[in-house]
Coordinates of C-alpha atoms in Angstrom, one line a residue:
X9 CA -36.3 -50.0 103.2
X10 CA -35.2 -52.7 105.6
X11 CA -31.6 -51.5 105.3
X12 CA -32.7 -47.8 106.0
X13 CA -34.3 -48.9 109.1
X14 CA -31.6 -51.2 110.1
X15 CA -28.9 -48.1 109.7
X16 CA -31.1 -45.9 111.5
X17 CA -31.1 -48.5 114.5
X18 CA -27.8 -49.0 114.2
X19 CA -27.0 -45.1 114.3
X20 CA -29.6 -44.8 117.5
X21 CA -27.4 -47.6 119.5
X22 CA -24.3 -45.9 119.0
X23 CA -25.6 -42.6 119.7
X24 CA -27.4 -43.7 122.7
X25 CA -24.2 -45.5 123.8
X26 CA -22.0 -43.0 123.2
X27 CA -24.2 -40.3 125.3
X28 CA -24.9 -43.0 127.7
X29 CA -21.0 -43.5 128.2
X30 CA -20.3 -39.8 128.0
X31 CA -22.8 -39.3 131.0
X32 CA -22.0 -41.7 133.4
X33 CA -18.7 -42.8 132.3
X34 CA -16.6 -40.6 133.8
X35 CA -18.6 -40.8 137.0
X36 CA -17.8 -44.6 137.1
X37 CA -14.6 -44.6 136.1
X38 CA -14.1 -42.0 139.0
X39 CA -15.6 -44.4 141.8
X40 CA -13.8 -47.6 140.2
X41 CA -10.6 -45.7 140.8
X42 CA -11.3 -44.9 144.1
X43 CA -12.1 -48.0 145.1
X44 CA -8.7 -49.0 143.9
X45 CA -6.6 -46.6 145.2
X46 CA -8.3 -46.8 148.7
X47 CA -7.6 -50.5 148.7
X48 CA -10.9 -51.9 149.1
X49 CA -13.2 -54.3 146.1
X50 CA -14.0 -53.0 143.0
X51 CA -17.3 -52.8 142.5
X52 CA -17.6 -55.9 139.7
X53 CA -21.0 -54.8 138.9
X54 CA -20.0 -51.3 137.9
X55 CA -17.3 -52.6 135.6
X56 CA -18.9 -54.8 133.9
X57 CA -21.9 -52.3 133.0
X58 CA -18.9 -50.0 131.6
X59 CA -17.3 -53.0 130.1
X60 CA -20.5 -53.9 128.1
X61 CA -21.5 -50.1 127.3
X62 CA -17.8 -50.5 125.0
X63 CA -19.0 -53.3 123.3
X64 CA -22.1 -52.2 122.9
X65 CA -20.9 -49.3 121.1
X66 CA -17.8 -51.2 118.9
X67 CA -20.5 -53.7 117.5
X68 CA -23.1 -51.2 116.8
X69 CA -20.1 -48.8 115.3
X70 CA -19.1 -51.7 113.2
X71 CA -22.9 -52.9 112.6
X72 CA -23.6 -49.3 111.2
X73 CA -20.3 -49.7 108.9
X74 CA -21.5 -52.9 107.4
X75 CA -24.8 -51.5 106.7
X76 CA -23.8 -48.7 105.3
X77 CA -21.6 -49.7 102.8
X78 CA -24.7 -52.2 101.9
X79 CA -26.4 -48.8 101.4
X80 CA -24.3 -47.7 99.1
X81 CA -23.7 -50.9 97.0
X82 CA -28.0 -51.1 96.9
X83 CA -27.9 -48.0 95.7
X84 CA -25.3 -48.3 92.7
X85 CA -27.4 -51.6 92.1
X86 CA -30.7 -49.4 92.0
X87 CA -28.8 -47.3 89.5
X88 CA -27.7 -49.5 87.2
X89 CA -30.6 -50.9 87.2
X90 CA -32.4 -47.7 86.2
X91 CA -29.8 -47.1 83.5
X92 CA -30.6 -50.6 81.7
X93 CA -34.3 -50.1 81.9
X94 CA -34.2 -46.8 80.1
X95 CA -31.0 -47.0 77.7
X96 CA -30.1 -49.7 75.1
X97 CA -27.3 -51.8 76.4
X98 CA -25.7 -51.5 72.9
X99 CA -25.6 -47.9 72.2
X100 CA -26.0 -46.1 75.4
X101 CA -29.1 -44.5 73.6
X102 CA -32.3 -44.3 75.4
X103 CA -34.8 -47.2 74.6
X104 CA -38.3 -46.3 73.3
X105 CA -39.9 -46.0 76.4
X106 CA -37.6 -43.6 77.8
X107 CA -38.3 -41.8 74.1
X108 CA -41.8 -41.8 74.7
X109 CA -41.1 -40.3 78.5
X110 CA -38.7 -37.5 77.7
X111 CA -39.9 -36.9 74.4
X112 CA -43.7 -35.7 76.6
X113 CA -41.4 -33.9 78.6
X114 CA -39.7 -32.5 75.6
X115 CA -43.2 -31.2 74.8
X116 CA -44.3 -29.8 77.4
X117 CA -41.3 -27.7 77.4
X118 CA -41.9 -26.6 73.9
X119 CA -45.2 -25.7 74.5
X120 CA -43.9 -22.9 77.2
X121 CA -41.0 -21.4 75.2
X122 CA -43.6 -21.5 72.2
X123 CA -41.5 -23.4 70.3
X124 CA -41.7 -26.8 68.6
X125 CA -40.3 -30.4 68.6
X126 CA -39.0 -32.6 65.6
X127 CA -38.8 -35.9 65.9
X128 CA -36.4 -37.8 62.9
X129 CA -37.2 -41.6 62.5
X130 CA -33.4 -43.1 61.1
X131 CA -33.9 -46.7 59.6
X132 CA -30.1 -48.3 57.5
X133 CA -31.4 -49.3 54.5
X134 CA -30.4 -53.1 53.8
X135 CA -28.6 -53.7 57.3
X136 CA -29.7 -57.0 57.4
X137 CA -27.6 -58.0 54.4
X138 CA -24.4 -56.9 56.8
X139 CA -25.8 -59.2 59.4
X140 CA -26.0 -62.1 56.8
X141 CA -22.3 -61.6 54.9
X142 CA -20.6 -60.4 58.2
X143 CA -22.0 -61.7 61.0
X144 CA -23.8 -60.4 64.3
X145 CA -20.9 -59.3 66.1
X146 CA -20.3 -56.7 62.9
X147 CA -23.2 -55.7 62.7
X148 CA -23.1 -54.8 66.3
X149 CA -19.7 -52.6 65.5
X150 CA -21.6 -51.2 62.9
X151 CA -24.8 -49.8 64.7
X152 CA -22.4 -48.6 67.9
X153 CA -20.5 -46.8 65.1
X154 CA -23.5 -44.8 63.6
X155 CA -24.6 -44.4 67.2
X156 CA -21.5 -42.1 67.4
X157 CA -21.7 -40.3 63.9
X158 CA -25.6 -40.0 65.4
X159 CA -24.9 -38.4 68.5
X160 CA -21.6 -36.3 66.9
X161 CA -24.4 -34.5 64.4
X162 CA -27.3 -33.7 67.3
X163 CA -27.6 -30.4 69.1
X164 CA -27.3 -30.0 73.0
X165 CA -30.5 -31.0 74.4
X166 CA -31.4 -33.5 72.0
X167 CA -33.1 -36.8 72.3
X168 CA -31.4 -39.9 71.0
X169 CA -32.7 -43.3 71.1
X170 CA -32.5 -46.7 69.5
X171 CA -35.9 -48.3 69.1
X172 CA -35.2 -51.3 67.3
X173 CA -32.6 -53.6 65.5
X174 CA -31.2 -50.2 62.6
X175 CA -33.9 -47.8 64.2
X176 CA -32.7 -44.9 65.9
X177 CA -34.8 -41.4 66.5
X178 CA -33.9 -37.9 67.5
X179 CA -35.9 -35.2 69.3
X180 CA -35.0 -31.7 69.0
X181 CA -36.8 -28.1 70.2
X182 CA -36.8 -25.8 67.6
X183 CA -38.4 -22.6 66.3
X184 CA -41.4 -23.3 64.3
X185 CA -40.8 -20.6 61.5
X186 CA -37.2 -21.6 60.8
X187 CA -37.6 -25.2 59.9
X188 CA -34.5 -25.3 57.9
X189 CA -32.8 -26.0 61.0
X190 CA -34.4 -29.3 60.9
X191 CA -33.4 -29.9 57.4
X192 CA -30.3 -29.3 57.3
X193 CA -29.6 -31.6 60.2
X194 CA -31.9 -34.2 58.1
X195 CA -29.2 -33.6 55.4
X196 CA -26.5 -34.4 57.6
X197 CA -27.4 -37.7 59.0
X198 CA -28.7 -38.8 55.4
X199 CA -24.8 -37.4 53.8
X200 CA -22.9 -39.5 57.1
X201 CA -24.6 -42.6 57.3
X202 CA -23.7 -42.4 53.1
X203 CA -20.2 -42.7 54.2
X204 CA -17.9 -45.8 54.3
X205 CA -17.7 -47.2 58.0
X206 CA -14.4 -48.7 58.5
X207 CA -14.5 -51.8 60.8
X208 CA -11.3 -53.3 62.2
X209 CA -10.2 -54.7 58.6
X210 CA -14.2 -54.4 56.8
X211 CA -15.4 -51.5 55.7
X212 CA -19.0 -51.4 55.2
X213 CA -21.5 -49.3 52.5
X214 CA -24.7 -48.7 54.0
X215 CA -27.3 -45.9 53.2
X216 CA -30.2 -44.5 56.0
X217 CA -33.5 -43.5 55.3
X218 CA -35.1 -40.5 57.3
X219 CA -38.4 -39.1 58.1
X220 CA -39.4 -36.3 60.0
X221 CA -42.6 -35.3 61.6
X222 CA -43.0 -32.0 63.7
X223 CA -45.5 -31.3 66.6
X224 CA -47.7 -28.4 65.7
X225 CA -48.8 -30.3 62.9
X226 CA -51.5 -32.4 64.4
X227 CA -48.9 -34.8 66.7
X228 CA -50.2 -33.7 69.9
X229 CA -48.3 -36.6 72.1
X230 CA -45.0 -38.0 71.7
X231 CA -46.3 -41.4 70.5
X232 CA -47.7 -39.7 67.7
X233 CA -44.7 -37.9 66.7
X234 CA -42.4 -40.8 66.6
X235 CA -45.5 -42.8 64.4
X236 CA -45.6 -39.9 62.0
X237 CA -42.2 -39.6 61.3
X238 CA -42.0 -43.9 60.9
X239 CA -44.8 -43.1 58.5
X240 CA -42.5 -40.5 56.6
X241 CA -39.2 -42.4 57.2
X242 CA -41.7 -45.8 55.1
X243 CA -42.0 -42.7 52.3
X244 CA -38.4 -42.0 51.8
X245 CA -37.5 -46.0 51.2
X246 CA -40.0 -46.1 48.7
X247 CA -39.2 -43.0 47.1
X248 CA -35.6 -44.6 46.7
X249 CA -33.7 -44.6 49.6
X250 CA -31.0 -43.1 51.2
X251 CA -32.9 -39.6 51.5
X252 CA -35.4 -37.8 53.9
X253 CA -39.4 -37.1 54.0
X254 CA -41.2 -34.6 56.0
X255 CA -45.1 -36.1 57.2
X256 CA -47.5 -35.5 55.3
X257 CA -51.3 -36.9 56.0
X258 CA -51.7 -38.0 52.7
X259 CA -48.5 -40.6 53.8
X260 CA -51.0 -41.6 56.4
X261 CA -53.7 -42.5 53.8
X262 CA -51.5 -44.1 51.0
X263 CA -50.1 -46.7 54.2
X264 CA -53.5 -47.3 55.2
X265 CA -54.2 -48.5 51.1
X266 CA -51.0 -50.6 51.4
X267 CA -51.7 -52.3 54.2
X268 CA -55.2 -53.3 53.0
X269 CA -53.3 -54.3 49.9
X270 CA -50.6 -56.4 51.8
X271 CA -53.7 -58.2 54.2
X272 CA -55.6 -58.8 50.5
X273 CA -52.4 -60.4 49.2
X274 CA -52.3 -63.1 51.7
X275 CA -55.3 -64.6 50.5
X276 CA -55.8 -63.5 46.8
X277 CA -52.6 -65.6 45.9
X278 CA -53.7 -69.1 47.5
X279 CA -57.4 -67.5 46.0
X280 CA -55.6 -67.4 42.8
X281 CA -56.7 -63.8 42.3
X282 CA -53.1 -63.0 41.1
X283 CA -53.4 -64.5 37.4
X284 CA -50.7 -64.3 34.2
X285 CA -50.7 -62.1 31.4
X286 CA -49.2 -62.6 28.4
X287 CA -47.0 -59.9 26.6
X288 CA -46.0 -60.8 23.0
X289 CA -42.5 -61.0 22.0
X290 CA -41.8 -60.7 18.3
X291 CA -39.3 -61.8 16.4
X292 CA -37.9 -58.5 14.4
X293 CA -36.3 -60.3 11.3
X294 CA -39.6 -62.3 10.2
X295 CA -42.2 -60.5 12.1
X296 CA -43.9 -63.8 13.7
X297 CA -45.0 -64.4 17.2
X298 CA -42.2 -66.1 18.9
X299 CA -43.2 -66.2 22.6
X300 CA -44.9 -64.5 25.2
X301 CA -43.5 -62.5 28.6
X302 CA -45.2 -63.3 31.8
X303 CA -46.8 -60.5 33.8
X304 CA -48.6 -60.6 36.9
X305 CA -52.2 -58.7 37.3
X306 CA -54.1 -59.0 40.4
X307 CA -58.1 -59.6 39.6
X308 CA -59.6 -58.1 42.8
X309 CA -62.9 -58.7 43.8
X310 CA -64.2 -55.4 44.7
X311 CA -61.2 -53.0 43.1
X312 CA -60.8 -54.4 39.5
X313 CA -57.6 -55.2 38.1
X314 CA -54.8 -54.1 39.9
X315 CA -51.5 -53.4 38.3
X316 CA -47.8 -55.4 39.6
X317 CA -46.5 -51.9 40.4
X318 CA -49.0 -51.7 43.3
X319 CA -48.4 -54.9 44.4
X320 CA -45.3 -56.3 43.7
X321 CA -43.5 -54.4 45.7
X322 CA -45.9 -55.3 48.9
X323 CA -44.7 -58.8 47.8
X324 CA -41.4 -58.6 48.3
X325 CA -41.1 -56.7 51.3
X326 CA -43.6 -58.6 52.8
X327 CA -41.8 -62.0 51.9
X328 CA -44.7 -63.1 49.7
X329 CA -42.9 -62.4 46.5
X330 CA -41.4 -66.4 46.4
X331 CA -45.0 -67.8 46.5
X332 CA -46.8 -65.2 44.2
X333 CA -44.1 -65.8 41.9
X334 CA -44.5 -70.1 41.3
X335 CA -48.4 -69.1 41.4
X336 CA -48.2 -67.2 38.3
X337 CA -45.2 -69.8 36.7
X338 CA -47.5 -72.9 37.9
X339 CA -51.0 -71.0 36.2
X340 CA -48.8 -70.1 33.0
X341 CA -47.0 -73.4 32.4
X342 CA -50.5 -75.2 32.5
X343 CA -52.4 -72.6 30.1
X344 CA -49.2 -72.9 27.5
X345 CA -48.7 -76.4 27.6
X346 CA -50.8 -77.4 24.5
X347 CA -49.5 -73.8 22.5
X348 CA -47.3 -74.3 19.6
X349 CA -44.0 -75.9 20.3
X350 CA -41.8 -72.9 18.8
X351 CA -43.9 -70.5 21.5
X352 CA -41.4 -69.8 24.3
X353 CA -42.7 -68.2 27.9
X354 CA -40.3 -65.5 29.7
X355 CA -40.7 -65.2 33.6
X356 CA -39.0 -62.3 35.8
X357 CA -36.7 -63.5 38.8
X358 CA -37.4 -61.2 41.9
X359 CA -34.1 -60.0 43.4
X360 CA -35.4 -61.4 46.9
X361 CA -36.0 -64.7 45.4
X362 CA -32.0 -65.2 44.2
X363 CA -31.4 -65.6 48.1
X364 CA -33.4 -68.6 48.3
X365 CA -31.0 -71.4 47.8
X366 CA -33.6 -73.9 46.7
X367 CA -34.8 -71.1 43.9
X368 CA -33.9 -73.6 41.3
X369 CA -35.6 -76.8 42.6
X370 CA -38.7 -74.9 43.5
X371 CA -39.1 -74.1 39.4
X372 CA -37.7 -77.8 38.6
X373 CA -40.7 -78.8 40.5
X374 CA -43.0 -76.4 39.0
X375 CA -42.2 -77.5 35.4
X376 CA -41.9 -81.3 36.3
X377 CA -45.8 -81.0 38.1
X378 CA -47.5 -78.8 35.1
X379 CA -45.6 -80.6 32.3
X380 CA -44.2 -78.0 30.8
X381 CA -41.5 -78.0 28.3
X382 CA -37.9 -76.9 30.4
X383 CA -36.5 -75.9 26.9
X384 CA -39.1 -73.7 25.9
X385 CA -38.9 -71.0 29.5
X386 CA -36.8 -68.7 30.0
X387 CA -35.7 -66.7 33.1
X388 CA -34.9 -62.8 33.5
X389 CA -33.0 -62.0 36.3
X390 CA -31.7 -58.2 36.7
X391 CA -28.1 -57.5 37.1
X392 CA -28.4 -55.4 40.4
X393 CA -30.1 -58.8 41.8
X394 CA -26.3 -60.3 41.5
X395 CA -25.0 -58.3 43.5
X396 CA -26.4 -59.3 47.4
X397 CA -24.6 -62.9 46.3
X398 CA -23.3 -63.6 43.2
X399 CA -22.2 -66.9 44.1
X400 CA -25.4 -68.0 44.8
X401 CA -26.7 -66.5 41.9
X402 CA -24.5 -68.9 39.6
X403 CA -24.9 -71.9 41.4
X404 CA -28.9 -71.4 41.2
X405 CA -28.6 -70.2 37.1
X406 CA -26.4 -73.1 36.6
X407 CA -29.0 -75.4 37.8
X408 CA -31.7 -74.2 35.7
X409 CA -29.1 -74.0 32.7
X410 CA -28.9 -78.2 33.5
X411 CA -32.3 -78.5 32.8
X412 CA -32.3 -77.0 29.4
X413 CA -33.8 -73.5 30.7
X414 CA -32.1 -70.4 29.0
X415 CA -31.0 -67.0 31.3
X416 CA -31.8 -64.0 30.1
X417 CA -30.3 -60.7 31.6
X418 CA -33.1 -58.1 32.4
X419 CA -32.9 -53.9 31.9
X420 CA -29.3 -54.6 30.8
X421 CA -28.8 -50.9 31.0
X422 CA -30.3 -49.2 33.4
X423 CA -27.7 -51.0 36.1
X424 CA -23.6 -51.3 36.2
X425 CA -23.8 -52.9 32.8
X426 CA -20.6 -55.1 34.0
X427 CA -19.4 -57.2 31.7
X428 CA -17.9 -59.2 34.4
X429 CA -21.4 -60.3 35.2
X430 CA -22.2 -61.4 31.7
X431 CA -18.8 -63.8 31.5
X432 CA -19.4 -65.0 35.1
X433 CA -23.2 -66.3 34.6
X434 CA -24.5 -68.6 32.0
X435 CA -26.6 -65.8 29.8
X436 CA -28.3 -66.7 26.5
X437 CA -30.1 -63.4 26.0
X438 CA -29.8 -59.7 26.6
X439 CA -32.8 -57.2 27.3
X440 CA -32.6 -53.7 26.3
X441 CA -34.5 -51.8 28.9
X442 CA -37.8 -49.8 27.6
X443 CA -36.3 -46.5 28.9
X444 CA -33.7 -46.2 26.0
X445 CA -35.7 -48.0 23.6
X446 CA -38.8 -45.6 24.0
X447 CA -36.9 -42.8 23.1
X448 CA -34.5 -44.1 21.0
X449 CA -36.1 -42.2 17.6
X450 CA -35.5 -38.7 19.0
X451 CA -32.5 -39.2 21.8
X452 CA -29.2 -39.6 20.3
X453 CA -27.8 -40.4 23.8
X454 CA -30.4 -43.3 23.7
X455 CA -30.0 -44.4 20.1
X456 CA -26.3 -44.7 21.0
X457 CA -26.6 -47.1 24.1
X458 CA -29.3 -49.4 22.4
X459 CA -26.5 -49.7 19.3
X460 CA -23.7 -50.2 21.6
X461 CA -25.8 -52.9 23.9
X462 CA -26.7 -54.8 20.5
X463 CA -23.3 -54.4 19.0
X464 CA -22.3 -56.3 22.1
X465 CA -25.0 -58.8 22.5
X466 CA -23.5 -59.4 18.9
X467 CA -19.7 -59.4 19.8
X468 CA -20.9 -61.6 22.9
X469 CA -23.1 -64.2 20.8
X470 CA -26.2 -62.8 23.0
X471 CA -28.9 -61.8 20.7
X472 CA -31.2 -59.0 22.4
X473 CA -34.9 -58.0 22.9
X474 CA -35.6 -55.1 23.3
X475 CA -38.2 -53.6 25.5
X476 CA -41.0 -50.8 25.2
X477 CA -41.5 -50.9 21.1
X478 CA -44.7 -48.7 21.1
X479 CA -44.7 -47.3 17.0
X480 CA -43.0 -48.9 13.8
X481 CA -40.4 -46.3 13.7
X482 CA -39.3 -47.6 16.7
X483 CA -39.4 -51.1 16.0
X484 CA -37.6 -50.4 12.2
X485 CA -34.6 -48.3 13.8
X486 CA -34.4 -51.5 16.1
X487 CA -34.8 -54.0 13.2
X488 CA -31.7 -51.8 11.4
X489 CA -29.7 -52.0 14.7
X490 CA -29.9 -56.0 14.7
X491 CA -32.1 -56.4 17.8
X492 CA -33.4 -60.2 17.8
X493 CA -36.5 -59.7 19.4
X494 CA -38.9 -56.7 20.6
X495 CA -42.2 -56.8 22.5
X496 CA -44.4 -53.6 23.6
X497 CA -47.8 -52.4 23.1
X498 CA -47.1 -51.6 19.8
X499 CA -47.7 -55.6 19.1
X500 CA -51.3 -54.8 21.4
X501 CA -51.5 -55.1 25.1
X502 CA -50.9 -57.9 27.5
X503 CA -53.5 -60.6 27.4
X504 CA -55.2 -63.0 29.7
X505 CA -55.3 -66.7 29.1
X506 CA -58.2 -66.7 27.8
X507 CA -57.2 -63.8 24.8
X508 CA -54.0 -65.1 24.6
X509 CA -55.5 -68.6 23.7
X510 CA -58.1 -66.7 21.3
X511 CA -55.0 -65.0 19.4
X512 CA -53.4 -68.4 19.3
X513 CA -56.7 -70.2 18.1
X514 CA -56.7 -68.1 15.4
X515 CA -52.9 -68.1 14.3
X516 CA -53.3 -71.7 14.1
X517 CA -51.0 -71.8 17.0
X518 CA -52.7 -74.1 19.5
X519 CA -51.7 -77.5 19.1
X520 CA -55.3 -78.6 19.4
X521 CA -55.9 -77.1 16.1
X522 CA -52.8 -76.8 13.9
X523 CA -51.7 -80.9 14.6
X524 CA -54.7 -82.2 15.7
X525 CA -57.3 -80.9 13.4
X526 CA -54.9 -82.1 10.9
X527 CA -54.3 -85.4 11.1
X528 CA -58.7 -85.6 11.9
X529 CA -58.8 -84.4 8.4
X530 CA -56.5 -86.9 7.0
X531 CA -58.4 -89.5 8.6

């Protein structure tokens, strides 16, 4: 403002000058010449005025320069500033409040061509690992790369904006009754972001996750859009990834349950809500109880039991999975510590938790404070855990290997089935997932990968359990096929302490009453 007004001055003195000199200059200079020519004194006063009007106008000529090229320096300033307060530094995208402004804009102008707006929510599933193994400055390449793939797939028109660390969104018009437009865009972004990204010398595997929400159904405001389509984006992951969701309310409803379940989490584990079960695991050759697997069940107040596939997952994405996890190890080691010292206790390793480099200590510490046997546990880890850092992975298993706890390989299977995985870690047991072994009576595909798992736990000196035995067919055809061990609800359903100790009690299995009962009766 003060440099508008200062220009404007500036512009008024020359202009007044320069009129001023026009008018009366020529009259002066006429009489100063005269007064020369006919010999007499110049008239000092007159020259001087004329003298000054010339300066008067070079200094306000040069004044209104200065000021103006200020001006235009403010004004690039003002731009650039407007530019970084409404597009993301990193991708030249717009931010989320620039979203929010154009994408009400962006309605409106639907809303007069009777047409409609979708708005995609794009989240890179697992990004953060690239961060962690790469580094910042890659990760950066990598998001200004999928910017570009991004923006190379979008219509003219289109909004496109990156609203968060791997969040990007898109706004598009289109006609309400071909949809299908929508879709196959959706298809598009899912198939590029599936492709390698090739980074100076690094190339990268990364998969997105998409959700789509659309404005004439019931997401009146921009805000609302973008929220329902984060609500279908949340869908997609869990449905497995690297594929797209359209809204639906009922998406709305089932996140509402999940975050009641994720706030009831934080205090039902420290409440001790989340309690073990106890899963038998029989020995096939004899047909005796030879241990137990641990299972998590959550005894809610108000809801009942809940099963670990509602909550589990809320664990791990929420970060609680490392604490819910030694709960249930801590409240099993001290309910088995006076069973029967040939009883073993299995516990499953969460992938999340093979990142934490203290893993081992943590259940070192667990077994050290509830005095339970170290020889008598065994861990299950799966083999697509090993993959995120399979360094780590060994260093932690060959910790707990120290302490005289076995490693058992989980849904051996169902992943890559390397066998490079089973030289390079420390396994003393493979587990034949319950999807081949539930069907392995009237599947020859199925029959055929349980024999060639236990043909190579044999080979490999890796006796196997196998998962899921629900009928004695199964478990005989298993027996024939020289599985080790088996466990599934054909041996009865997981029990809590108190049933497990009950079944113990009368196996003559409990310490209390095989050795101690005992030696009170040869006393």
């Amino acid at each position: 403002m003060l440099g508008t007004r200062g220009a404007f001055v500036t512009g008024a003195i020359v202009g007044t000058s320069l009129l001023m000199f026009v008018a009366t200059g020529g009259s002066v200079a006429a009489t100063l010449v005269a007064q020369a020519r006919g010999g007499g004194a110049v008239d000092r006063t007159l020259l001087i005025a004329m003298l000054l009007n010339v300066a008067i106008i070079v200094f306000a000529r040069h004044r209104h320069q200065v000021l103006s090229r200020t001006l235009v320096q403010l004004g690039d300033a003002d731009e650039r500033a407007n530019q970084l307060a409404s597009r993301d530094p990193l991708t030249g995208f717009l931010n989320r409040r620039s979203l929010s402004e154009d994408s009400a804009t962006m309605l409106a102008r639907a809303r007069t061509r009777n047409k409609a707006v979708a708005m995609l929510f794009i989240d890179l599933d697992h990004f953060k690992s690239v961060n962690d193994m790469h580094g910042v400055a890659v990760g950066d390449l990598l998001l200004r790369a999928v910017a570009v793939e991004i923006a190379a797939l979008l219509p003219s028109g289109a909004l496109a904006a990156r609203l968060g660390s791997d969040e990007f969104a898109c706004g598009l018009l289109f006609d309400a009754g071909h949809p299908d437009v929508v879709v196959r865009l959706a298809e598009k972004l899912v198939a590029r972001l599936a492709q390698p990204f090739r980074l100076d010398t690094i190339t990268i595997h990364l998969s997105a996750s998409v959700g789509i929400a659309r404005s004439d159904f019931d997401c009146a405001s921009g805000d609302a859009l973008l929220r329902a389509a984060d609500i279908a984006m949340f869908a997609a992951k869990r449905a497995g990834r690297g594929r797209f969701a359209w809204f639906d309310p009922a998406m709305e409803r089932a996140l509402q349950v999940r975050n009641d379940l994720e706030n009831g989490l934080r205090s039902a584990i420290p409440d001790l809500q989340i309690v073990p079960y106890f899963e038998q695991q029989v020995d096939l050759v004899t047909g005796k109880l030879s241990g137990f697997e641990v299972l998590a069940r959550w005894e809610h107040p108000t809801r009942g039991l809940i099963g670990p596939d509602q909550f589990i997952p809320i664990a791990e994405e929420s970060g609680m999975i490392g604490e819910l996890s030694l709960s249930i190890m801590r409240q099993a080691f001290a309910a088995a510590r006076d069973w029967d010292g040939s009883l073993t206790l299995s516990v499953n390793i969460s992938p999340t938790q093979l990142r934490d480099a203290w893993l081992a200590q943590k259940i070192i510490k667990t077994l050290t404070e509830t005095g339970f046997p170290a020889h008598r546990l065994e861990v299950e880890i799966t083999e697509s855990s090993l993959f995120d850092n399979l360094a780590l992975a060994q260093s932690i298993c060959g910790s707990l290997k120290n302490q005289g706890i076995r490693i058992a390989l989980d849904d051996f299977g169902t992943g890559y089935s390397s066998l490079a995985h089973l030289r390079a870690l420390p396994f003393d047991r493979i587990k034949i997932d319950k999807s081949f072994v539930q069907t392995i009576v009237g599947n020859a595909e199925s029959a055929a990968i349980v024999n060639t798992i236990a043909r190579l736990g044999d080979s490999l000196n890796l006796p196997c359990t196998a998962e899921g035995i629900e009928d004695k067919a199964i478990e005989e055809r298993l027996r024939a096929l020289g599985c080790a061990k088996g466990q599934g609800y054909h041996y009865g359903r997981p029990l809590p302490v108190a049933k497990a100790r009950q079944l113990l009690a009368e196996r003559r299995l409990l310490r209390f009453s095989g050795e101690t009962i005992g030696r009170r009766l040869a006393g």
